[in-house]
Short mmCIF file of C-alpha atoms and ligand atoms in Angstrom, two decimals:
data_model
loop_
_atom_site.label_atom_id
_atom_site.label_comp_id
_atom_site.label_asym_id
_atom_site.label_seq_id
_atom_site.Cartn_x
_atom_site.Cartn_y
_atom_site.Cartn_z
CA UNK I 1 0.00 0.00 0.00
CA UNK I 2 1.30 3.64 -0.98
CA UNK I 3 0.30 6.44 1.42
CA UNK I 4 0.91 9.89 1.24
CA UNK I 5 0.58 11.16 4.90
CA UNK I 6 0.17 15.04 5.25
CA UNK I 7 1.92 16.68 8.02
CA UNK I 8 4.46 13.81 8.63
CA UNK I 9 7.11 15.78 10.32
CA UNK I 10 5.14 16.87 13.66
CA UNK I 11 4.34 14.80 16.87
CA UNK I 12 1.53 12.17 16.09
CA UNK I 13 2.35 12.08 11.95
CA UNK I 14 6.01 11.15 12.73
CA UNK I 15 4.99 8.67 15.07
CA UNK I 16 2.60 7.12 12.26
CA UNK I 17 5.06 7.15 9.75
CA UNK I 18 7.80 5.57 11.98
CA UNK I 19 4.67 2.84 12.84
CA UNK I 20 3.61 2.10 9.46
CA UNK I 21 7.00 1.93 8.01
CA UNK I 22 8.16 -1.12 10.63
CA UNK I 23 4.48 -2.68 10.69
CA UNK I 24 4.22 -3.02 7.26
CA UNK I 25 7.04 -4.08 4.91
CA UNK I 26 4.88 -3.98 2.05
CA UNK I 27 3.81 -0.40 2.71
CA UNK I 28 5.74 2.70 1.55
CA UNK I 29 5.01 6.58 2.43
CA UNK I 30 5.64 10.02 0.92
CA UNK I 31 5.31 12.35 3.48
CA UNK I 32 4.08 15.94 2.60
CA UNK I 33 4.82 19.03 5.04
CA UNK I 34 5.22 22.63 5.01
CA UNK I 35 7.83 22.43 7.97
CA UNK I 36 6.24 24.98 10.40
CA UNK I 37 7.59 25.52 13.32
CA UNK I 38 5.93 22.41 14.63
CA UNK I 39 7.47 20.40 12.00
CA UNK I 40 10.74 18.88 12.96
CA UNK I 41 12.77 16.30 10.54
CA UNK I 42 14.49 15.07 13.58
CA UNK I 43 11.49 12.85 14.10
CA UNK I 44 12.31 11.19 11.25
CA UNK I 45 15.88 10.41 11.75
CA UNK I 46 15.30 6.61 11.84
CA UNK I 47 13.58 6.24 8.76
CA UNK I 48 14.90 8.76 6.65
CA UNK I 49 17.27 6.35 4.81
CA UNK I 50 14.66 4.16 4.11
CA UNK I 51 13.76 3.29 0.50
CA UNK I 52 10.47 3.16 1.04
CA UNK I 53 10.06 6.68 2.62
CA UNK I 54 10.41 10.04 0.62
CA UNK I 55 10.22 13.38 2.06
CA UNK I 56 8.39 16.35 -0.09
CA UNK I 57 8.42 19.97 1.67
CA UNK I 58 5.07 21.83 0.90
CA UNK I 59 2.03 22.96 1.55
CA UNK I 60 -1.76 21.18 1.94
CA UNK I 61 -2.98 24.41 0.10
CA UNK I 62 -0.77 23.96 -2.58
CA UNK I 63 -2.36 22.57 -5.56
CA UNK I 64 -0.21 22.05 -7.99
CA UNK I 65 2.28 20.30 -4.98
CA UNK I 66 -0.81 18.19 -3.60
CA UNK I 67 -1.73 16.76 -6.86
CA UNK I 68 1.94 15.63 -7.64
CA UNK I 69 2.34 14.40 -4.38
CA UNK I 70 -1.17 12.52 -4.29
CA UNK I 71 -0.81 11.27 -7.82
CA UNK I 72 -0.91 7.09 -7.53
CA UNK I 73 -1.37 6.42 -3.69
CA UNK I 74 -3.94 4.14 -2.54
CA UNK I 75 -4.54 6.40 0.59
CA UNK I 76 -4.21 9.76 2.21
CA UNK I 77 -3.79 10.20 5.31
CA UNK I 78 -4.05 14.26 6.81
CA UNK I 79 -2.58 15.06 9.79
CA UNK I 80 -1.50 18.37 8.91
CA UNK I 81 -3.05 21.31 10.69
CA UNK I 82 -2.31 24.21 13.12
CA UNK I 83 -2.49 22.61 16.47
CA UNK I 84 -2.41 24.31 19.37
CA UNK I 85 -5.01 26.38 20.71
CA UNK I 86 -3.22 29.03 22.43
CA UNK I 87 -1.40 30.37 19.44
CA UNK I 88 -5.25 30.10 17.21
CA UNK I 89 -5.95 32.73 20.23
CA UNK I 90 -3.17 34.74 19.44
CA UNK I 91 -3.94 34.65 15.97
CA UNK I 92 -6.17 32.26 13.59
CA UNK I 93 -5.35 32.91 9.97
CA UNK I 94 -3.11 30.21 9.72
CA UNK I 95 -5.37 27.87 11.14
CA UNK I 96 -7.75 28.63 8.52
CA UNK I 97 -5.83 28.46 6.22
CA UNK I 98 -4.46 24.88 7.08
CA UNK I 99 -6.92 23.22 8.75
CA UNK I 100 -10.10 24.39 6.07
CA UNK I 101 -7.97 25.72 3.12
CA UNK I 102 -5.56 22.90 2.79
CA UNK I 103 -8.26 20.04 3.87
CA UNK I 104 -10.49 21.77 0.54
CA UNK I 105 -7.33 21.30 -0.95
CA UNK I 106 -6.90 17.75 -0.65
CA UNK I 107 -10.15 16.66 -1.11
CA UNK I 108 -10.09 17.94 -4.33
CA UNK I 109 -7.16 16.46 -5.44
CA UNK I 110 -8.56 13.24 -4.09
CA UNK I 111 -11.64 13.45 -6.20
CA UNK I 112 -9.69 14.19 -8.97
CA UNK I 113 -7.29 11.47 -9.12
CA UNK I 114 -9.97 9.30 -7.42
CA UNK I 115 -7.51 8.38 -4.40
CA UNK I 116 -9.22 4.89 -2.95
CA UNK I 117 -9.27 6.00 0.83
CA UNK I 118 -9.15 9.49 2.78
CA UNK I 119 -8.58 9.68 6.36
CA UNK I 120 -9.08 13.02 8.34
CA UNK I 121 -7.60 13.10 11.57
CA UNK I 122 -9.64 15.27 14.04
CA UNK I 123 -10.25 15.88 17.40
CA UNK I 124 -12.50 15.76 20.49
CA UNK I 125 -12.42 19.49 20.48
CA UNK I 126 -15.23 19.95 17.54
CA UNK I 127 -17.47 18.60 20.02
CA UNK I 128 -17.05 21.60 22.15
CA UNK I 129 -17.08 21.20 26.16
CA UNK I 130 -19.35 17.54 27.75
CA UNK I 131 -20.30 18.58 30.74
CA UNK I 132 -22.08 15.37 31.08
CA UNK I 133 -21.67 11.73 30.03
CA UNK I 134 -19.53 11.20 26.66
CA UNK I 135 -20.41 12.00 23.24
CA UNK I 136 -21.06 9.84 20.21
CA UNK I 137 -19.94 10.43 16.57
CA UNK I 138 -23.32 11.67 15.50
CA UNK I 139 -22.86 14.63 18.69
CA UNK I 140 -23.69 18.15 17.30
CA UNK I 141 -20.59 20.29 16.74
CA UNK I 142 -19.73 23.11 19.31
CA UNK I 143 -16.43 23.95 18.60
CA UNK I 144 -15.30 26.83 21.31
CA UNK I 145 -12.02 28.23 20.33
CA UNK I 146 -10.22 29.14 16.53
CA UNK I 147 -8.34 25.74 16.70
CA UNK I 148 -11.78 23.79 17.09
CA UNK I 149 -13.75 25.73 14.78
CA UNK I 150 -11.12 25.60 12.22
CA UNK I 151 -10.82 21.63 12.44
CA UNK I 152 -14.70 21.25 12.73
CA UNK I 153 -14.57 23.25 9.12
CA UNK I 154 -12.29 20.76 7.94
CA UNK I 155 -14.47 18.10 9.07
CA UNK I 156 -17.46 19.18 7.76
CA UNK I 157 -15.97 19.44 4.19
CA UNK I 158 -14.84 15.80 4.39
CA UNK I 159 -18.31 14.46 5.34
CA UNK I 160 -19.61 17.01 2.59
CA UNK I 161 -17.23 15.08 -0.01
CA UNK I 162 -18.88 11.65 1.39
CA UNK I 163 -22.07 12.74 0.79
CA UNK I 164 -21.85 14.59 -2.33
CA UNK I 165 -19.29 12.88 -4.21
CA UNK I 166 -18.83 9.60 -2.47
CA UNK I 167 -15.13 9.94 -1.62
CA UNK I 168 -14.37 7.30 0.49
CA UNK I 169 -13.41 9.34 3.75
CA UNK I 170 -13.06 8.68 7.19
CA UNK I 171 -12.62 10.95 10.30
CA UNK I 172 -10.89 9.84 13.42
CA UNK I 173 -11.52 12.21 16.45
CA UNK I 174 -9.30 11.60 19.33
CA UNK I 175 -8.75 13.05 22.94
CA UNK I 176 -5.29 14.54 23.54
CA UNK I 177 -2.40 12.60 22.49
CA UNK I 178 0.80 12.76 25.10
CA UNK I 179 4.32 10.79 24.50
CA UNK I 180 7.25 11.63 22.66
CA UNK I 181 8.46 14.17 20.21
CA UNK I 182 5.59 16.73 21.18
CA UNK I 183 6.67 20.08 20.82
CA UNK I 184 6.56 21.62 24.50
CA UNK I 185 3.77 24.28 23.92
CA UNK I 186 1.60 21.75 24.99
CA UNK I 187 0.76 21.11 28.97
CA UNK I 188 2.59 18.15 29.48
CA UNK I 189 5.58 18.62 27.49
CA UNK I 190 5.66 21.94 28.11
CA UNK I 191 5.23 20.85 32.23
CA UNK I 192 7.95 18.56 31.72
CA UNK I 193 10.46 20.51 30.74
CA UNK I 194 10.14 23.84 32.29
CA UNK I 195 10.05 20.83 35.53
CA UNK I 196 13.22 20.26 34.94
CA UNK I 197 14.83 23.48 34.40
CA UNK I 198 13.46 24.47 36.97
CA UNK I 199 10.51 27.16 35.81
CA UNK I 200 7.27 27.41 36.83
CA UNK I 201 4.36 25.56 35.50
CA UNK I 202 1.81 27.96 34.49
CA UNK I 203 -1.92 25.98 34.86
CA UNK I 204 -4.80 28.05 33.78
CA UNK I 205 -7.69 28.75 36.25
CA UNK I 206 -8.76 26.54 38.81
CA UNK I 207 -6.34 23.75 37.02
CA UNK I 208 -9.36 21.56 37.48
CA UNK I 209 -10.32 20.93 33.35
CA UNK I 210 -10.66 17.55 32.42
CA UNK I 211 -8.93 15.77 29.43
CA UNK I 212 -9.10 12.24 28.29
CA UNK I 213 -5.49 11.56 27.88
CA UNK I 214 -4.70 8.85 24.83
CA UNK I 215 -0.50 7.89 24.65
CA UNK I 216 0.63 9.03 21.18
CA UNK I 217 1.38 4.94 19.97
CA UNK I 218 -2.44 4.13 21.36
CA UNK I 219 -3.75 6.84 19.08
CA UNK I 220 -1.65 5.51 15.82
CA UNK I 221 -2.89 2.17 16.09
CA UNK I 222 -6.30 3.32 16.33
CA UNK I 223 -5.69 5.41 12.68
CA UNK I 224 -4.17 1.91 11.23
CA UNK I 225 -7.14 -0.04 12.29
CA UNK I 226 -9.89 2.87 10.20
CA UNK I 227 -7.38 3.26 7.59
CA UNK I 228 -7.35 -0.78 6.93
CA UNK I 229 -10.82 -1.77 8.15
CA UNK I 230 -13.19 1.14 8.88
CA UNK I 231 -16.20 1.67 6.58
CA UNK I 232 -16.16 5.07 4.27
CA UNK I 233 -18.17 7.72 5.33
CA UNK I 234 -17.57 7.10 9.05
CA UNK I 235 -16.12 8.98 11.87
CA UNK I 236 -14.24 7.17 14.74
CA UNK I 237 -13.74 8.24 18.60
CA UNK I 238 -10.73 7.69 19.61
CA UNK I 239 -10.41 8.20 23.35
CA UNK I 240 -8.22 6.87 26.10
CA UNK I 241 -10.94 6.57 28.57
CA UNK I 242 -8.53 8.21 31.36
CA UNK I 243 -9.83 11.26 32.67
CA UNK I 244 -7.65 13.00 34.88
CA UNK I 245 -8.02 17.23 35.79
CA UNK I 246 -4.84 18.77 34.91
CA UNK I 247 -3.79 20.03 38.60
CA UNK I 248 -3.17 16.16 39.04
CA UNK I 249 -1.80 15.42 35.78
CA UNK I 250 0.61 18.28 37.08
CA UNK I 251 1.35 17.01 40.35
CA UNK I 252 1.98 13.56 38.96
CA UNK I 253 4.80 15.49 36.26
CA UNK I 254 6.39 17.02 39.35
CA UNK I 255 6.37 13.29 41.51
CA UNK I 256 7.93 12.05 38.52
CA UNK I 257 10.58 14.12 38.22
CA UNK I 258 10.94 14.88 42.16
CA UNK I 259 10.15 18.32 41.48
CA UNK I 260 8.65 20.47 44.43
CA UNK I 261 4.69 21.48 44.22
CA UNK I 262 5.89 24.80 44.82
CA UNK I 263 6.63 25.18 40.95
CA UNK I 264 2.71 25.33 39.72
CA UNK I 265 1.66 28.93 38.89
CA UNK I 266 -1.92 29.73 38.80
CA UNK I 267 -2.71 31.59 35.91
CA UNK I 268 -5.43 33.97 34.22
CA UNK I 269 -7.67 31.35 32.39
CA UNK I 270 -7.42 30.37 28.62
CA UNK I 271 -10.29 32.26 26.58
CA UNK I 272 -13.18 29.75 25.81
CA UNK I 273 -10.93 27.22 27.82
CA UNK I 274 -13.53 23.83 27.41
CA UNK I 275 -14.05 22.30 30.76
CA UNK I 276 -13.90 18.72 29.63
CA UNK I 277 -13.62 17.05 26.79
CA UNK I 278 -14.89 13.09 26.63
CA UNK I 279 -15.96 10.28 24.23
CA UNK I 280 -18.16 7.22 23.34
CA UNK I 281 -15.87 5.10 22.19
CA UNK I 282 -17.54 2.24 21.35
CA UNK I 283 -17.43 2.17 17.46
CA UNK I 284 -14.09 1.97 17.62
CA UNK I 285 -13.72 -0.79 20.25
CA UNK I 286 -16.54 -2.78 18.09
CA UNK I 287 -13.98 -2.40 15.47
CA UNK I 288 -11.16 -4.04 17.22
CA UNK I 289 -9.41 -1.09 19.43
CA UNK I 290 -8.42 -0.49 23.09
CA UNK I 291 -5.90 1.58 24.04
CA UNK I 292 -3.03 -0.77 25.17
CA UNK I 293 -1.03 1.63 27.51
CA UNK I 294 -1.77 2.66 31.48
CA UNK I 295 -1.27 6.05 31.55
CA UNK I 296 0.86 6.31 34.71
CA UNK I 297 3.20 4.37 33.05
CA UNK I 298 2.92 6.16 29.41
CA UNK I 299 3.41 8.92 31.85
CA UNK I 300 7.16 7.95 33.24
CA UNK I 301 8.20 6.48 29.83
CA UNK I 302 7.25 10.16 28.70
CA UNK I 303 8.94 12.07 31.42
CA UNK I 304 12.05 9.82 31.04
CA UNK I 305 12.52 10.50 26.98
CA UNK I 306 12.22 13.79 27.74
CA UNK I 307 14.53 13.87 30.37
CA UNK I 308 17.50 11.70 27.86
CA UNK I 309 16.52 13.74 24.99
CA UNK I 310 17.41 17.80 26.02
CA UNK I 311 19.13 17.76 22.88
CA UNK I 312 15.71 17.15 20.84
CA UNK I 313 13.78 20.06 23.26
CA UNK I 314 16.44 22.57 24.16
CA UNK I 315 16.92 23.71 20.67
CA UNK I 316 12.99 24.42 20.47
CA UNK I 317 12.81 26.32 23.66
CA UNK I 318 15.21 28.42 23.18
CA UNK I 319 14.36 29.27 19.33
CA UNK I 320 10.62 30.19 17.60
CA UNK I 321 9.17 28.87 20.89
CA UNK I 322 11.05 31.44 23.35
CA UNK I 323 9.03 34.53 21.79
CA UNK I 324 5.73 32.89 21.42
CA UNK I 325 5.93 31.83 25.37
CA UNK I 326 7.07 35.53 26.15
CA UNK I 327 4.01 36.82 23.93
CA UNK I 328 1.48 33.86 25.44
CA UNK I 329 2.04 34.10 29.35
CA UNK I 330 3.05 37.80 29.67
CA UNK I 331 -0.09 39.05 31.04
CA UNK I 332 -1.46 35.70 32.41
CA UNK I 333 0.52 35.99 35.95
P1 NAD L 401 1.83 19.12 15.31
O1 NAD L 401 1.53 20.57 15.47
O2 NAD L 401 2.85 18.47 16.16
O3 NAD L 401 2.26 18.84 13.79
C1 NAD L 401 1.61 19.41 12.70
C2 NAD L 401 2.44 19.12 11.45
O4 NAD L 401 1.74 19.65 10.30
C3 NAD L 401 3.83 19.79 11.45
O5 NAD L 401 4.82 18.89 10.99
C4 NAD L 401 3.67 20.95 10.48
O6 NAD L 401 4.88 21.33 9.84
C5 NAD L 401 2.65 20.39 9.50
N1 NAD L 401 1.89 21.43 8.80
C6 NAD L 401 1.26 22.50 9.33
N2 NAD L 401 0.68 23.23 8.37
C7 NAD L 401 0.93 22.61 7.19
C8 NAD L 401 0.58 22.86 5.84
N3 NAD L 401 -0.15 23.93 5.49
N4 NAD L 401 0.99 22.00 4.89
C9 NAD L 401 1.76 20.90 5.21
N5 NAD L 401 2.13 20.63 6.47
C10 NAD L 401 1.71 21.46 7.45
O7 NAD L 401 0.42 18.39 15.45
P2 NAD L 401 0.05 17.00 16.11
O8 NAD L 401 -0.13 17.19 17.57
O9 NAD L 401 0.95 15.95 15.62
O10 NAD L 401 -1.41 16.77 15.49
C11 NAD L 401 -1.56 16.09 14.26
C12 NAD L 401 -3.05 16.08 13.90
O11 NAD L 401 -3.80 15.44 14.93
C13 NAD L 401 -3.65 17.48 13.76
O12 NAD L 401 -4.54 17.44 12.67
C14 NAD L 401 -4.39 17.70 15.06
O13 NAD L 401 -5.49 18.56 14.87
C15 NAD L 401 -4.83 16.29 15.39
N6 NAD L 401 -5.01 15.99 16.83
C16 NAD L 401 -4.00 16.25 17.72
C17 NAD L 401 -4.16 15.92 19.06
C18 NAD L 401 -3.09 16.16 20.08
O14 NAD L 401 -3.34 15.97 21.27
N7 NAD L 401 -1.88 16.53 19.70
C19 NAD L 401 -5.38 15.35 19.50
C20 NAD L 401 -6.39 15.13 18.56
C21 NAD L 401 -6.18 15.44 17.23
O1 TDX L 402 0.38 26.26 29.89
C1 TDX L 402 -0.67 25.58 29.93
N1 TDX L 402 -1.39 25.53 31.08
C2 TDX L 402 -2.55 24.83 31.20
O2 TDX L 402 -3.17 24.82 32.27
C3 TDX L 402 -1.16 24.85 28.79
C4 TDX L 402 -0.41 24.87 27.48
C5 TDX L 402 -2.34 24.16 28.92
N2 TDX L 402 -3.03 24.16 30.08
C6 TDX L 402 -4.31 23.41 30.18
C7 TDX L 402 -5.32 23.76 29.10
C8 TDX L 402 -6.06 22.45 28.87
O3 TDX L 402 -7.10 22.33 29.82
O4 TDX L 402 -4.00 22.04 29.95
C9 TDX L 402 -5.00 21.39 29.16
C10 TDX L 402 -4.36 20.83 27.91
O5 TDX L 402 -3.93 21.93 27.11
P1 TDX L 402 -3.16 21.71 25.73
O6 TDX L 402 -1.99 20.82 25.95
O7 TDX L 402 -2.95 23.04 25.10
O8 TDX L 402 -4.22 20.84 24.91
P2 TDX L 402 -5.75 21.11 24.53
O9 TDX L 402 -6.07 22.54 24.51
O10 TDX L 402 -6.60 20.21 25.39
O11 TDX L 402 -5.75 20.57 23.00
C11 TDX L 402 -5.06 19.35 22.67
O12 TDX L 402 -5.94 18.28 22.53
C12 TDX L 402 -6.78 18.28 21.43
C13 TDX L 402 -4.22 19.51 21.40
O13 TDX L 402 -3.39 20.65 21.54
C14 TDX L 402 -5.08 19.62 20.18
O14 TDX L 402 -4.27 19.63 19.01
C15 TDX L 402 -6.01 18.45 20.15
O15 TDX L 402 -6.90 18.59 19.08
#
């Protein structure tokens, strides 16, 4: 099988690429990315030599690039998109751009060249805060923040491209992804490592929001299962069914590391900062799915990489990332 995965180079698409590649000796991938600043070849280093791996640097909202890049693969799989939503706070254009912009972009190059399979990988986010319960596939949309909204406009067109031109799509919608190679604006790499330089740990509000935390590897199987056996047209939950508010998740970082409480910050909230996020999972465990990791131990096997690999994160924090924090937390104190 020939995929061309979108967005290769960032935290969960690297890990997928670096999954697929030693799963599957019969598959091959071309990865497409812009290299933003949350792009990072580094994650690649293993399989960069491979023969069946190619590398080709552009952008989802490029045409002309998509259509040569798509041209012959039996699937596409997008993981491409602005991520984080602090920065869609700060600013959304890109967001749009990516996330709406370049997913219009690939679905027409899909229809075009009549690419077999499509696979859109979303979030828990477009459902907007669950207060109660968990939500199902068919939950209304309530996206809250630019990020959200931006990837709920992506999914929409996919579903749209189902229904009107019967392009074999599916959505996955996971909860937040932790492990590995994920750049440290977000909470628990970002918890990690200021941990361990000894900075504080800025938690918004109360620190009591819930997320459903998934480990990065969990998450990737879950995309290889749709991508080889679920049905077109479908969306999947992915969740990792451990709910945990984030002024524990915190504490647990700073047990970890043997880091004092002393180092958490209360902060101003995040705008339109969703209380909890939470899923019915149960089309995707009728598929064949469970998550296969504990999360206390994803946890440590997280905090440890990070702690051998300064020479992957240090570079980060103290280039692109070291004015956006500056901009993002100056007035939260
Ligand atoms: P990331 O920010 O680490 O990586 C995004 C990658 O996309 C980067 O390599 C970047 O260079 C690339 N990219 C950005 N704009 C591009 C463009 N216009 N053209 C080509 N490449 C472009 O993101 P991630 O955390 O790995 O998330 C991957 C996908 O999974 C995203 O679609 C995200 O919405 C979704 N998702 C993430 C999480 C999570 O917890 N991280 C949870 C659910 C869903
Ligand atoms: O400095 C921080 N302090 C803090 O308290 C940061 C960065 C976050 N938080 C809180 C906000 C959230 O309640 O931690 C929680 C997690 O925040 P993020 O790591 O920014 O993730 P979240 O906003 O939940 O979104 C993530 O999961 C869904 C990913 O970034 C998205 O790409 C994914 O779609």
């Amino acid at each position: 099988m020939k995929l061309l995965v979108t967005g290769g180079a960032g935290f969960i698409g690297s890990h997928f690429i670096r999954h697929v590649l030693r799963k599957y000796p019969g598959h091959s991938v071309i990865n497409l990315d812009k290299l933003t600043y949350a792009g990072n070849l580094e994650n690649l280093r293993e399989v960069e030599r491979e023969p069946r791996y190619r590398f080709v640097h552009g952008d989802i909202s490029d045409a002309a690039v998509v259509r040569d890049a798509m041209r012959g693969v039996d699937a596409v799989l997008n993981f491409a998109a602005e991520s984080h939503v602090d920065r869609s706070i700060l600013g959304a254009d890109e967001f749009l751009k990516t996330d709406v912009l370049g997913t219009f972009t690939l679905l027409e190059a899909a229809r075009e060249l009549r690419i077999p399979r499509y696979v859109q990988i979303s979030t828990d986010e477009v459902y907007g805060s669950v207060e109660h319960g968990a939500v199902r596939e068919n939950a209304p949309l309530r996206p809250s923040n630019p990020y959200s909204a931006s990837k709920a406009g992506g999914d929409l067109l996919v579903s749209a491209y189902w229904a009107t031109h019967r392009l074999p799509v599916l959505i996955t919608r996971s909860s937040n992804n932790f492990g590995p190679n994920q750049y440290p604006e977000k909470i628990i790499p970002l918890f990690i490592t200021n941990a361990l330089e000894d900075r504080r740990l800025p938690l918004y509000g109360d620190g009591r929001n819930v997320r459903d935390w998934l480990y990065v590897l969990d998450n990737c199987a879950a995309i290889d299962l749709v991508l080889h056996a679920g049905v077109p047209g479908e969306i999947y939950n992915i969740g990792g069914g451990t709910e945990v508010e984030n002024i524990v998740l915190t504490r647990q970082i700073l047990r970890l590391l043997g880091k004092p409480e002393s180092l958490i910050q209360p902060v101003k909230d995040r705008p339109g900062h969703d209380r909890r996020y939470a899923l019915d999972c149960h089309k995707i465990h009728s598929l064949g799915w469970k998550p296969a990791h504990e999360l206390g131990a994803a946890l440590a096997e997280t905090v440890r990489w990070y702690k051998e690999h300064e020479a992957w994160w240090q570079p980060i924090k103290s280039g692109e990332f070291k004015a956006y924090y500056a901009k993002q937390y100056a007035d939260r104190a």
